[in-house]
mmCIF file of N, CA and C in Angstrom:
data_model
loop_
_atom_site.group_PDB
_atom_site.id
_atom_site.type_symbol
_atom_site.label_atom_id
_atom_site.label_comp_id
_atom_site.label_asym_id
_atom_site.label_seq_id
_atom_site.Cartn_x
_atom_site.Cartn_y
_atom_site.Cartn_z
ATOM 1 N N UNK I 272 93.510 95.169 121.305
ATOM 2 C CA UNK I 272 94.096 93.973 120.745
ATOM 3 C C UNK I 272 94.939 93.269 121.809
ATOM 4 N N UNK I 273 94.749 91.971 121.936
ATOM 5 C CA UNK I 273 95.489 91.177 122.909
ATOM 6 C C UNK I 273 96.776 90.688 122.265
ATOM 7 N N UNK I 274 97.890 90.953 122.925
ATOM 8 C CA UNK I 274 99.173 90.480 122.395
ATOM 9 C C UNK I 274 99.337 89.013 122.762
ATOM 10 N N UNK I 275 99.820 88.222 121.787
ATOM 11 C CA UNK I 275 100.029 86.808 122.073
ATOM 12 C C UNK I 275 101.288 86.636 122.909
ATOM 13 N N UNK I 276 101.287 85.591 123.697
ATOM 14 C CA UNK I 276 102.449 85.271 124.519
ATOM 15 C C UNK I 276 103.561 84.757 123.613
ATOM 16 N N UNK I 277 104.762 85.219 123.846
ATOM 17 C CA UNK I 277 105.910 84.786 123.049
ATOM 18 C C UNK I 277 106.318 83.368 123.441
ATOM 19 N N UNK I 278 106.851 82.629 122.467
ATOM 20 C CA UNK I 278 107.412 81.313 122.771
ATOM 21 C C UNK I 278 108.694 81.524 123.578
ATOM 22 N N UNK I 279 109.204 80.450 124.139
ATOM 23 C CA UNK I 279 110.429 80.559 124.937
ATOM 24 C C UNK I 279 111.600 81.068 124.092
ATOM 25 N N UNK I 280 111.727 80.571 122.851
ATOM 26 C CA UNK I 280 112.845 81.018 122.004
ATOM 27 C C UNK I 280 112.668 82.480 121.577
ATOM 28 N N UNK I 281 111.425 82.894 121.340
ATOM 29 C CA UNK I 281 111.172 84.303 121.003
ATOM 30 C C UNK I 281 111.514 85.197 122.192
ATOM 31 N N UNK I 282 111.118 84.779 123.393
ATOM 32 C CA UNK I 282 111.406 85.575 124.586
ATOM 33 C C UNK I 282 112.909 85.649 124.831
ATOM 34 N N UNK I 283 113.624 84.538 124.588
ATOM 35 C CA UNK I 283 115.087 84.538 124.747
ATOM 36 C C UNK I 283 115.719 85.553 123.799
ATOM 37 N N UNK I 284 115.214 85.615 122.583
ATOM 38 C CA UNK I 284 115.709 86.573 121.586
ATOM 39 C C UNK I 284 115.458 88.009 122.046
ATOM 40 N N UNK I 285 114.250 88.286 122.500
ATOM 41 C CA UNK I 285 113.898 89.630 122.980
ATOM 42 C C UNK I 285 114.774 90.009 124.174
ATOM 43 N N UNK I 286 114.973 89.067 125.096
ATOM 44 C CA UNK I 286 115.803 89.332 126.278
ATOM 45 C C UNK I 286 117.259 89.607 125.890
ATOM 46 N N UNK I 287 117.783 88.826 124.930
ATOM 47 C CA UNK I 287 119.167 89.035 124.480
ATOM 48 C C UNK I 287 119.309 90.414 123.837
ATOM 49 N N UNK I 288 118.317 90.799 123.053
ATOM 50 C CA UNK I 288 118.346 92.128 122.427
ATOM 51 C C UNK I 288 118.302 93.216 123.502
ATOM 52 N N UNK I 289 117.446 93.038 124.500
ATOM 53 C CA UNK I 289 117.340 94.015 125.595
ATOM 54 C C UNK I 289 118.653 94.112 126.375
ATOM 55 N N UNK I 290 119.409 93.009 126.420
ATOM 56 C CA UNK I 290 120.702 92.999 127.116
ATOM 57 C C UNK I 290 121.816 93.595 126.254
ATOM 58 N N UNK I 291 121.480 93.978 125.021
ATOM 59 C CA UNK I 291 122.452 94.661 124.174
ATOM 60 C C UNK I 291 123.110 93.817 123.101
ATOM 61 N N UNK I 292 122.728 92.558 122.989
ATOM 62 C CA UNK I 292 123.309 91.719 121.927
ATOM 63 C C UNK I 292 122.857 92.234 120.571
ATOM 64 N N UNK I 293 123.817 92.273 119.621
ATOM 65 C CA UNK I 293 123.522 92.763 118.275
ATOM 66 C C UNK I 293 124.366 92.008 117.254
ATOM 67 N N UNK I 294 123.849 91.918 116.024
ATOM 68 C CA UNK I 294 124.637 91.433 114.895
ATOM 69 C C UNK I 294 125.114 92.681 114.168
ATOM 70 N N UNK I 295 126.436 92.834 114.084
ATOM 71 C CA UNK I 295 127.043 94.016 113.469
ATOM 72 C C UNK I 295 128.109 93.545 112.480
ATOM 73 N N UNK I 296 127.925 93.884 111.224
ATOM 74 C CA UNK I 296 128.901 93.498 110.212
ATOM 75 C C UNK I 296 129.129 91.998 110.137
ATOM 76 N N UNK I 297 128.065 91.226 110.346
ATOM 77 C CA UNK I 297 128.167 89.771 110.274
ATOM 78 C C UNK I 297 128.698 89.112 111.534
ATOM 79 N N UNK I 298 129.045 89.907 112.549
ATOM 80 C CA UNK I 298 129.545 89.372 113.815
ATOM 81 C C UNK I 298 128.547 89.695 114.926
ATOM 82 N N UNK I 299 128.562 88.878 115.972
ATOM 83 C CA UNK I 299 127.667 89.099 117.113
ATOM 84 C C UNK I 299 128.456 89.779 118.220
ATOM 85 N N UNK I 300 127.870 90.831 118.768
ATOM 86 C CA UNK I 300 128.488 91.571 119.879
ATOM 87 C C UNK I 300 127.541 91.538 121.076
ATOM 88 N N UNK I 301 128.125 91.506 122.273
ATOM 89 C CA UNK I 301 127.297 91.567 123.479
ATOM 90 C C UNK I 301 127.044 93.024 123.853
ATOM 91 N N UNK I 302 126.392 93.240 124.971
ATOM 92 C CA UNK I 302 126.029 94.584 125.403
ATOM 93 C C UNK I 302 127.211 95.492 125.688
ATOM 94 N N UNK I 303 128.400 94.908 125.881
ATOM 95 C CA UNK I 303 129.616 95.696 126.123
ATOM 96 C C UNK I 303 130.435 95.900 124.854
ATOM 97 N N UNK I 304 129.922 95.402 123.728
ATOM 98 C CA UNK I 304 130.636 95.546 122.461
ATOM 99 C C UNK I 304 131.659 94.458 122.195
ATOM 100 N N UNK I 305 131.719 93.454 123.090
ATOM 101 C CA UNK I 305 132.656 92.345 122.900
ATOM 102 C C UNK I 305 132.097 91.343 121.895
ATOM 103 N N UNK I 306 132.985 90.802 121.068
ATOM 104 C CA UNK I 306 132.551 89.805 120.094
ATOM 105 C C UNK I 306 132.186 88.511 120.815
ATOM 106 N N UNK I 307 131.082 87.916 120.395
ATOM 107 C CA UNK I 307 130.566 86.686 120.994
ATOM 108 C C UNK I 307 130.888 85.520 120.063
ATOM 109 N N UNK I 308 131.201 84.371 120.650
ATOM 110 C CA UNK I 308 131.481 83.178 119.836
ATOM 111 C C UNK I 308 130.200 82.730 119.130
ATOM 112 N N UNK I 309 130.310 82.551 117.817
ATOM 113 C CA UNK I 309 129.193 82.052 117.013
ATOM 114 C C UNK I 309 129.480 80.599 116.668
ATOM 115 N N UNK I 310 128.509 79.744 116.899
ATOM 116 C CA UNK I 310 128.621 78.327 116.579
ATOM 117 C C UNK I 310 128.015 78.128 115.195
ATOM 118 N N UNK I 311 128.802 77.535 114.308
ATOM 119 C CA UNK I 311 128.365 77.334 112.916
ATOM 120 C C UNK I 311 128.307 75.837 112.622
ATOM 121 N N UNK I 312 127.151 75.227 112.875
ATOM 122 C CA UNK I 312 127.033 73.787 112.603
ATOM 123 C C UNK I 312 127.105 73.498 111.104
ATOM 124 N N UNK I 313 127.504 72.274 110.752
ATOM 125 C CA UNK I 313 127.555 71.899 109.326
ATOM 126 C C UNK I 313 126.188 72.069 108.687
ATOM 127 N N UNK I 314 125.181 71.599 109.369
ATOM 128 C CA UNK I 314 123.803 71.769 108.895
ATOM 129 C C UNK I 314 123.114 72.684 109.896
ATOM 130 N N UNK I 315 122.234 73.486 109.429
ATOM 131 C CA UNK I 315 121.548 74.394 110.331
ATOM 132 C C UNK I 315 122.140 75.790 110.275
ATOM 133 N N UNK I 316 121.613 76.630 111.125
ATOM 134 C CA UNK I 316 121.951 78.050 111.103
ATOM 135 C C UNK I 316 122.942 78.407 112.203
ATOM 136 N N UNK I 317 123.808 79.391 111.953
ATOM 137 C CA UNK I 317 124.722 79.861 112.993
ATOM 138 C C UNK I 317 123.928 80.413 114.182
ATOM 139 N N UNK I 318 124.455 80.155 115.376
ATOM 140 C CA UNK I 318 123.788 80.639 116.581
ATOM 141 C C UNK I 318 124.830 80.999 117.632
ATOM 142 N N UNK I 319 124.366 81.699 118.661
ATOM 143 C CA UNK I 319 125.217 82.001 119.805
ATOM 144 C C UNK I 319 124.424 81.674 121.059
ATOM 145 N N UNK I 320 125.138 81.564 122.169
ATOM 146 C CA UNK I 320 124.504 81.197 123.431
ATOM 147 C C UNK I 320 124.456 82.392 124.369
ATOM 148 N N UNK I 321 123.348 82.514 125.070
ATOM 149 C CA UNK I 321 123.222 83.526 126.119
ATOM 150 C C UNK I 321 122.743 82.833 127.385
ATOM 151 N N UNK I 322 123.178 83.355 128.507
ATOM 152 C CA UNK I 322 122.760 82.816 129.792
ATOM 153 C C UNK I 322 121.495 83.541 130.229
ATOM 154 N N UNK I 323 120.447 82.774 130.483
ATOM 155 C CA UNK I 323 119.182 83.339 130.967
ATOM 156 C C UNK I 323 118.784 82.588 132.230
ATOM 157 N N UNK I 324 118.849 83.277 133.340
ATOM 158 C CA UNK I 324 118.435 82.700 134.616
ATOM 159 C C UNK I 324 119.136 81.370 134.878
ATOM 160 N N UNK I 325 120.452 81.341 134.619
ATOM 161 C CA UNK I 325 121.238 80.146 134.872
ATOM 162 C C UNK I 325 121.097 79.060 133.823
ATOM 163 N N UNK I 326 120.344 79.336 132.777
ATOM 164 C CA UNK I 326 120.140 78.372 131.696
ATOM 165 C C UNK I 326 120.698 78.958 130.411
ATOM 166 N N UNK I 327 121.272 78.107 129.584
ATOM 167 C CA UNK I 327 121.824 78.559 128.311
ATOM 168 C C UNK I 327 120.741 78.516 127.236
ATOM 169 N N UNK I 328 120.602 79.598 126.487
ATOM 170 C CA UNK I 328 119.625 79.662 125.392
ATOM 171 C C UNK I 328 120.355 79.908 124.081
ATOM 172 N N UNK I 329 119.936 79.180 123.041
ATOM 173 C CA UNK I 329 120.490 79.372 121.697
ATOM 174 C C UNK I 329 119.730 80.485 120.999
ATOM 175 N N UNK I 330 120.467 81.427 120.425
ATOM 176 C CA UNK I 330 119.864 82.503 119.641
ATOM 177 C C UNK I 330 120.400 82.388 118.219
ATOM 178 N N UNK I 331 119.506 82.204 117.275
ATOM 179 C CA UNK I 331 119.909 82.126 115.872
ATOM 180 C C UNK I 331 120.332 83.522 115.411
ATOM 181 N N UNK I 332 121.508 83.613 114.806
ATOM 182 C CA UNK I 332 122.064 84.911 114.400
ATOM 183 C C UNK I 332 121.153 85.639 113.412
ATOM 184 N N UNK I 333 120.607 84.923 112.440
ATOM 185 C CA UNK I 333 119.760 85.575 111.440
ATOM 186 C C UNK I 333 118.471 86.095 112.067
ATOM 187 N N UNK I 334 118.003 85.422 113.109
ATOM 188 C CA UNK I 334 116.784 85.882 113.782
ATOM 189 C C UNK I 334 117.075 87.135 114.627
ATOM 190 N N UNK I 335 118.265 87.198 115.233
ATOM 191 C CA UNK I 335 118.641 88.411 115.973
ATOM 192 C C UNK I 335 118.725 89.592 115.018
ATOM 193 N N UNK I 336 119.350 89.386 113.864
ATOM 194 C CA UNK I 336 119.454 90.464 112.883
ATOM 195 C C UNK I 336 118.063 90.888 112.411
ATOM 196 N N UNK I 337 117.193 89.924 112.158
ATOM 197 C CA UNK I 337 115.826 90.247 111.731
ATOM 198 C C UNK I 337 115.098 91.032 112.823
ATOM 199 N N UNK I 338 115.304 90.660 114.091
ATOM 200 C CA UNK I 338 114.654 91.390 115.188
ATOM 201 C C UNK I 338 115.176 92.826 115.252
ATOM 202 N N UNK I 339 116.475 93.010 115.039
ATOM 203 C CA UNK I 339 117.039 94.363 115.006
ATOM 204 C C UNK I 339 116.380 95.195 113.908
ATOM 205 N N UNK I 340 116.117 94.570 112.773
ATOM 206 C CA UNK I 340 115.588 95.282 111.612
ATOM 207 C C UNK I 340 114.073 95.474 111.665
ATOM 208 N N UNK I 341 113.353 94.452 112.129
ATOM 209 C CA UNK I 341 111.891 94.456 112.010
ATOM 210 C C UNK I 341 111.140 94.379 113.331
ATOM 211 N N UNK I 342 111.838 94.178 114.431
ATOM 212 C CA UNK I 342 111.187 94.107 115.730
ATOM 213 C C UNK I 342 110.165 92.977 115.812
ATOM 214 N N UNK I 343 109.098 93.224 116.573
ATOM 215 C CA UNK I 343 108.076 92.207 116.847
ATOM 216 C C UNK I 343 107.328 91.759 115.596
ATOM 217 N N UNK I 344 107.464 92.497 114.513
ATOM 218 C CA UNK I 344 106.826 92.132 113.245
ATOM 219 C C UNK I 344 107.205 90.705 112.838
ATOM 220 N N UNK I 345 108.417 90.289 113.181
ATOM 221 C CA UNK I 345 108.872 88.957 112.780
ATOM 222 C C UNK I 345 108.144 87.831 113.503
ATOM 223 N N UNK I 346 107.409 88.159 114.564
ATOM 224 C CA UNK I 346 106.691 87.140 115.324
ATOM 225 C C UNK I 346 105.252 86.933 114.846
ATOM 226 N N UNK I 347 104.842 87.688 113.828
ATOM 227 C CA UNK I 347 103.481 87.526 113.308
ATOM 228 C C UNK I 347 103.285 86.122 112.749
ATOM 229 N N UNK I 348 102.083 85.628 112.883
ATOM 230 C CA UNK I 348 101.748 84.294 112.381
ATOM 231 C C UNK I 348 101.998 84.233 110.872
ATOM 232 N N UNK I 349 102.636 83.145 110.432
ATOM 233 C CA UNK I 349 102.877 82.937 109.008
ATOM 234 C C UNK I 349 104.114 83.624 108.463
ATOM 235 N N UNK I 350 104.846 84.332 109.321
ATOM 236 C CA UNK I 350 106.039 85.065 108.877
ATOM 237 C C UNK I 350 107.294 84.251 109.197
ATOM 238 N N UNK I 351 108.208 84.202 108.235
ATOM 239 C CA UNK I 351 109.505 83.544 108.427
ATOM 240 C C UNK I 351 110.608 84.543 108.095
ATOM 241 N N UNK I 352 111.797 84.272 108.607
ATOM 242 C CA UNK I 352 112.969 85.078 108.261
ATOM 243 C C UNK I 352 113.606 84.425 107.039
ATOM 244 N N UNK I 353 113.811 85.226 106.001
ATOM 245 C CA UNK I 353 114.349 84.723 104.732
ATOM 246 C C UNK I 353 115.793 85.175 104.539
ATOM 247 N N UNK I 354 116.626 84.252 104.046
ATOM 248 C CA UNK I 354 117.942 84.600 103.506
ATOM 249 C C UNK I 354 117.708 84.698 102.008
ATOM 250 N N UNK I 355 117.765 85.872 101.448
ATOM 251 C CA UNK I 355 117.433 86.040 100.035
ATOM 252 C C UNK I 355 118.313 85.194 99.123
ATOM 253 N N UNK I 356 119.576 84.999 99.507
ATOM 254 C CA UNK I 356 120.476 84.201 98.666
ATOM 255 C C UNK I 356 120.639 82.763 99.169
ATOM 256 N N UNK I 357 119.882 82.394 100.202
ATOM 257 C CA UNK I 357 119.900 81.041 100.781
ATOM 258 C C UNK I 357 121.242 80.635 101.380
ATOM 259 N N UNK I 358 122.111 81.588 101.658
ATOM 260 C CA UNK I 358 123.392 81.285 102.302
ATOM 261 C C UNK I 358 123.243 81.573 103.794
ATOM 262 N N UNK I 359 123.199 80.509 104.586
ATOM 263 C CA UNK I 359 122.910 80.621 106.016
ATOM 264 C C UNK I 359 123.925 81.460 106.782
ATOM 265 N N UNK I 360 125.157 81.510 106.301
ATOM 266 C CA UNK I 360 126.197 82.273 106.997
ATOM 267 C C UNK I 360 126.263 83.730 106.561
ATOM 268 N N UNK I 361 125.446 84.116 105.600
ATOM 269 C CA UNK I 361 125.450 85.493 105.093
ATOM 270 C C UNK I 361 124.536 86.348 105.966
ATOM 271 N N UNK I 362 125.149 87.062 106.891
ATOM 272 C CA UNK I 362 124.391 87.863 107.856
ATOM 273 C C UNK I 362 124.420 89.352 107.525
ATOM 274 N N UNK I 363 124.442 89.667 106.248
ATOM 275 C CA UNK I 363 124.349 91.069 105.846
ATOM 276 C C UNK I 363 122.883 91.488 105.858
ATOM 277 N N UNK I 364 122.635 92.728 106.250
ATOM 278 C CA UNK I 364 121.263 93.250 106.305
ATOM 279 C C UNK I 364 120.565 93.144 104.949
ATOM 280 N N UNK I 365 121.308 93.325 103.876
ATOM 281 C CA UNK I 365 120.728 93.292 102.535
ATOM 282 C C UNK I 365 120.186 91.897 102.184
ATOM 283 N N UNK I 366 120.644 90.870 102.896
ATOM 284 C CA UNK I 366 120.251 89.490 102.614
ATOM 285 C C UNK I 366 119.083 88.998 103.471
ATOM 286 N N UNK I 367 118.692 89.745 104.483
ATOM 287 C CA UNK I 367 117.662 89.291 105.424
ATOM 288 C C UNK I 367 116.356 90.050 105.196
ATOM 289 N N UNK I 368 115.278 89.291 105.054
ATOM 290 C CA UNK I 368 113.936 89.864 104.881
ATOM 291 C C UNK I 368 112.931 88.989 105.606
ATOM 292 N N UNK I 369 111.779 89.560 105.875
ATOM 293 C CA UNK I 369 110.649 88.788 106.382
ATOM 294 C C UNK I 369 109.769 88.419 105.207
ATOM 295 N N UNK I 370 109.071 87.322 105.328
ATOM 296 C CA UNK I 370 108.139 86.923 104.279
ATOM 297 C C UNK I 370 107.390 85.676 104.691
ATOM 298 N N UNK I 371 106.709 85.100 103.738
ATOM 299 C CA UNK I 371 105.950 83.876 103.985
ATOM 300 C C UNK I 371 106.799 82.669 103.594
ATOM 301 N N UNK I 372 106.353 81.498 104.004
ATOM 302 C CA UNK I 372 107.043 80.269 103.607
ATOM 303 C C UNK I 372 107.023 80.133 102.085
ATOM 304 N N UNK I 373 105.942 80.565 101.462
ATOM 305 C CA UNK I 373 105.835 80.504 99.998
ATOM 306 C C UNK I 373 106.916 81.379 99.348
ATOM 307 N N UNK I 374 107.111 82.585 99.873
ATOM 308 C CA UNK I 374 108.152 83.468 99.343
ATOM 309 C C UNK I 374 109.542 82.861 99.564
ATOM 310 N N UNK I 375 109.721 82.213 100.708
ATOM 311 C CA UNK I 375 110.999 81.584 101.020
ATOM 312 C C UNK I 375 111.300 80.446 100.038
ATOM 313 N N UNK I 376 110.287 79.648 99.711
ATOM 314 C CA UNK I 376 110.466 78.576 98.717
ATOM 315 C C UNK I 376 110.785 79.162 97.346
ATOM 316 N N UNK I 377 110.135 80.266 96.999
ATOM 317 C CA UNK I 377 110.402 80.924 95.706
ATOM 318 C C UNK I 377 111.849 81.414 95.653
ATOM 319 N N UNK I 378 112.359 81.943 96.769
ATOM 320 C CA UNK I 378 113.770 82.356 96.837
ATOM 321 C C UNK I 378 114.663 81.153 96.546
ATOM 322 N N UNK I 379 114.353 80.032 97.185
ATOM 323 C CA UNK I 379 115.162 78.827 97.037
ATOM 324 C C UNK I 379 115.163 78.359 95.585
ATOM 325 N N UNK I 380 113.974 78.310 94.974
ATOM 326 C CA UNK I 380 113.886 77.877 93.571
ATOM 327 C C UNK I 380 114.684 78.815 92.660
ATOM 328 N N UNK I 381 114.550 80.114 92.876
ATOM 329 C CA UNK I 381 115.286 81.094 92.069
ATOM 330 C C UNK I 381 116.792 80.894 92.232
ATOM 331 N N UNK I 382 117.230 80.677 93.455
ATOM 332 C CA UNK I 382 118.662 80.486 93.708
ATOM 333 C C UNK I 382 119.170 79.180 93.107
ATOM 334 N N UNK I 383 118.347 78.145 93.107
ATOM 335 C CA UNK I 383 118.732 76.873 92.486
ATOM 336 C C UNK I 383 118.915 77.054 90.982
ATOM 337 N N UNK I 384 117.987 77.776 90.353
ATOM 338 C CA UNK I 384 118.091 78.044 88.912
ATOM 339 C C UNK I 384 119.357 78.838 88.606
ATOM 340 N N UNK I 385 119.624 79.856 89.423
ATOM 341 C CA UNK I 385 120.819 80.683 89.213
ATOM 342 C C UNK I 385 122.100 79.867 89.373
ATOM 343 N N UNK I 386 122.103 78.910 90.305
ATOM 344 C CA UNK I 386 123.281 78.062 90.505
ATOM 345 C C UNK I 386 123.515 77.183 89.283
ATOM 346 N N UNK I 387 122.441 76.677 88.691
ATOM 347 C CA UNK I 387 122.577 75.826 87.502
ATOM 348 C C UNK I 387 123.134 76.629 86.331
ATOM 349 N N UNK I 388 122.727 77.901 86.222
ATOM 350 C CA UNK I 388 123.232 78.756 85.140
ATOM 351 C C UNK I 388 124.729 78.998 85.282
ATOM 352 N N UNK I 389 125.197 79.103 86.524
ATOM 353 C CA UNK I 389 126.603 79.394 86.794
ATOM 354 C C UNK I 389 127.476 78.176 86.524
ATOM 355 N N UNK I 390 126.962 76.952 86.827
ATOM 356 C CA UNK I 390 127.791 75.747 86.669
ATOM 357 C C UNK I 390 128.029 75.359 85.244
#
C-alpha cells in the first residue's frame, strides 16, 4: 500500500508531535513540559504556533489532541475531528472523536436541539 503524502498542515502537526508538543488537561505543553500560549480567536478554533525551519506554523489544538489519541487514522480521506458537544474550546479527551462530516452535522443538530430544551 502506498502512503499518501501529507499536506503541509498535517506534516506540521506530525512534526510538532515528534518535537514533544502535547495537549494535556486542556493546555498545550511543549517538549520540555512548558505551557505554550494558545490563541483563541472569536471565530474559529484555538491554535498554537510552532517554528518550523524558520517559519511559523499554526497547529489547531483539537487536531493535536486527536493526533495524540488516534494517530495517522485522522488523516484518512473523509475523516474529520469532531467536538461532540460543539464547544471549540473544550479540549477534553472525552469530547474529541473522529468521524465523517455527516456524523459531525448530526452532532451539531443534536446539540442545537439540546440547547433549545435548556432555554
